[in-house]
């Protein structure tokens, strides 16, 4: 199997990773989304096996024990998220490059593991206040979950400099166009 590349979008929750990644997937047929495994409950219109592999905590812990994850995190207390090695292999076997939407710690883990084969992009919102507005406006999280996400976001915004690129997400159209250029450039490189 020929290995492809990895494009990693990381940022605090609400910064706009999912929106930008979905846009890129609609523009680049050579990209395929890394479907993470998670123990969180499905929300809204999410589909099992498309947005995430929704599994129980027991299954998740079993996969950790079997060393099936390239990286995993207890992103929120009691809620696990992880990238399965089989997922990356599945995508490469289909002749595609992998695009990730994962938290900051997970993104840095992948970058460290894959080096130049990976591009680590940090999505930066205009401010913490705007981030909070976006997250609240998305309307997918309870007050308790929102508070947990804000607290983590405050910490994660400080990680930006450790990524290869900081991608601003102020005006969505501009951010999407810039992200397209970034991806195009990275895929062209030898
Ligand atoms: P993440 O995946 O990083 O948690 P989302 O992509 O779900 O973030 O975006 C959070 C919310 O902010 C969504 O409701 C999305 O539609 C909105 N959003 C994303 N980018 C922008 C932007 N540039 N301007 C205004 N709203 C945005
Ligand atoms: P959400 O619950 O909003 O879908 O995701 C919460 C956070 O977990 C987001 O920052 C998301 O990017 C991150 N996440 C999703 N999948 C993974 C993964 O496989 N590994 C890690 N480390 N984080 C992930």
PDB file of C-alpha atoms and ligand atoms in Angstrom, residues 12-19 101 134 138 169-172, ligand 1:
ATOM      1  CA  UNK A  12     -10.716  24.495  20.289  1.00  0.00           C
ATOM      2  CA  UNK A  13     -14.311  23.434  19.868  1.00  0.00           C
ATOM      3  CA  UNK A  14     -16.330  26.106  18.022  1.00  0.00           C
ATOM      4  CA  UNK A  15     -13.405  27.541  16.006  1.00  0.00           C
ATOM      5  CA  UNK A  16     -14.838  26.196  12.755  1.00  0.00           C
ATOM      6  CA  UNK A  17     -12.827  23.021  12.014  1.00  0.00           C
ATOM      7  CA  UNK A  18     -15.807  20.924  10.987  1.00  0.00           C
ATOM      8  CA  UNK A  19     -17.160  23.654   8.714  1.00  0.00           C
ATOM      9  CA  UNK A 101     -10.770  17.206  12.592  1.00  0.00           C
ATOM     10  CA  UNK A 134     -20.168  30.420  17.800  1.00  0.00           C
ATOM     11  CA  UNK A 138     -24.382  26.103  17.252  1.00  0.00           C
ATOM     12  CA  UNK A 169     -11.325  31.814  10.582  1.00  0.00           C
ATOM     13  CA  UNK A 170     -12.857  35.278  10.700  1.00  0.00           C
ATOM     14  CA  UNK A 171     -14.935  35.547   7.493  1.00  0.00           C
ATOM     15  CA  UNK A 172     -15.886  32.032   6.536  1.00  0.00           C
TER      16      UNK A 172
HETATM   17  P1  LIG B   1     -15.626  23.050  15.428  1.00  0.00           P
HETATM   18  O1  LIG B   1     -15.727  21.884  14.492  1.00  0.00           O
HETATM   19  O2  LIG B   1     -14.259  23.659  15.446  1.00  0.00           O
HETATM   20  O3  LIG B   1     -16.129  22.738  16.803  1.00  0.00           O
HETATM   21  P2  LIG B   1     -17.818  24.194  13.842  1.00  0.00           P
HETATM   22  O4  LIG B   1     -17.335  24.032  12.438  1.00  0.00           O
HETATM   23  O5  LIG B   1     -18.874  23.259  14.346  1.00  0.00           O
HETATM   24  O6  LIG B   1     -16.573  24.214  14.871  1.00  0.00           O
HETATM   25  O7  LIG B   1     -18.309  25.716  13.990  1.00  0.00           O
HETATM   26  C1  LIG B   1     -18.940  26.194  15.175  1.00  0.00           C
HETATM   27  C2  LIG B   1     -20.126  27.083  14.796  1.00  0.00           C
HETATM   28  O8  LIG B   1     -19.635  28.309  14.232  1.00  0.00           O
HETATM   29  C3  LIG B   1     -21.047  26.466  13.746  1.00  0.00           C
HETATM   30  O9  LIG B   1     -22.381  26.819  14.057  1.00  0.00           O
HETATM   31  C4  LIG B   1     -20.581  27.122  12.431  1.00  0.00           C
HETATM   32  O10 LIG B   1     -21.629  27.216  11.496  1.00  0.00           O
HETATM   33  C5  LIG B   1     -20.143  28.509  12.916  1.00  0.00           C
HETATM   34  N1  LIG B   1     -19.026  29.100  12.136  1.00  0.00           N
HETATM   35  C6  LIG B   1     -17.911  28.483  11.663  1.00  0.00           C
HETATM   36  N2  LIG B   1     -17.093  29.365  11.040  1.00  0.00           N
HETATM   37  C7  LIG B   1     -17.688  30.582  11.124  1.00  0.00           C
HETATM   38  C8  LIG B   1     -17.341  31.921  10.670  1.00  0.00           C
HETATM   39  N3  LIG B   1     -16.209  32.169  10.021  1.00  0.00           N
HETATM   40  N4  LIG B   1     -18.184  32.909  10.952  1.00  0.00           N
HETATM   41  C9  LIG B   1     -19.340  32.672  11.639  1.00  0.00           C
HETATM   42  N5  LIG B   1     -19.742  31.454  12.085  1.00  0.00           N
HETATM   43  C10 LIG B   1     -18.931  30.419  11.843  1.00  0.00           C
END
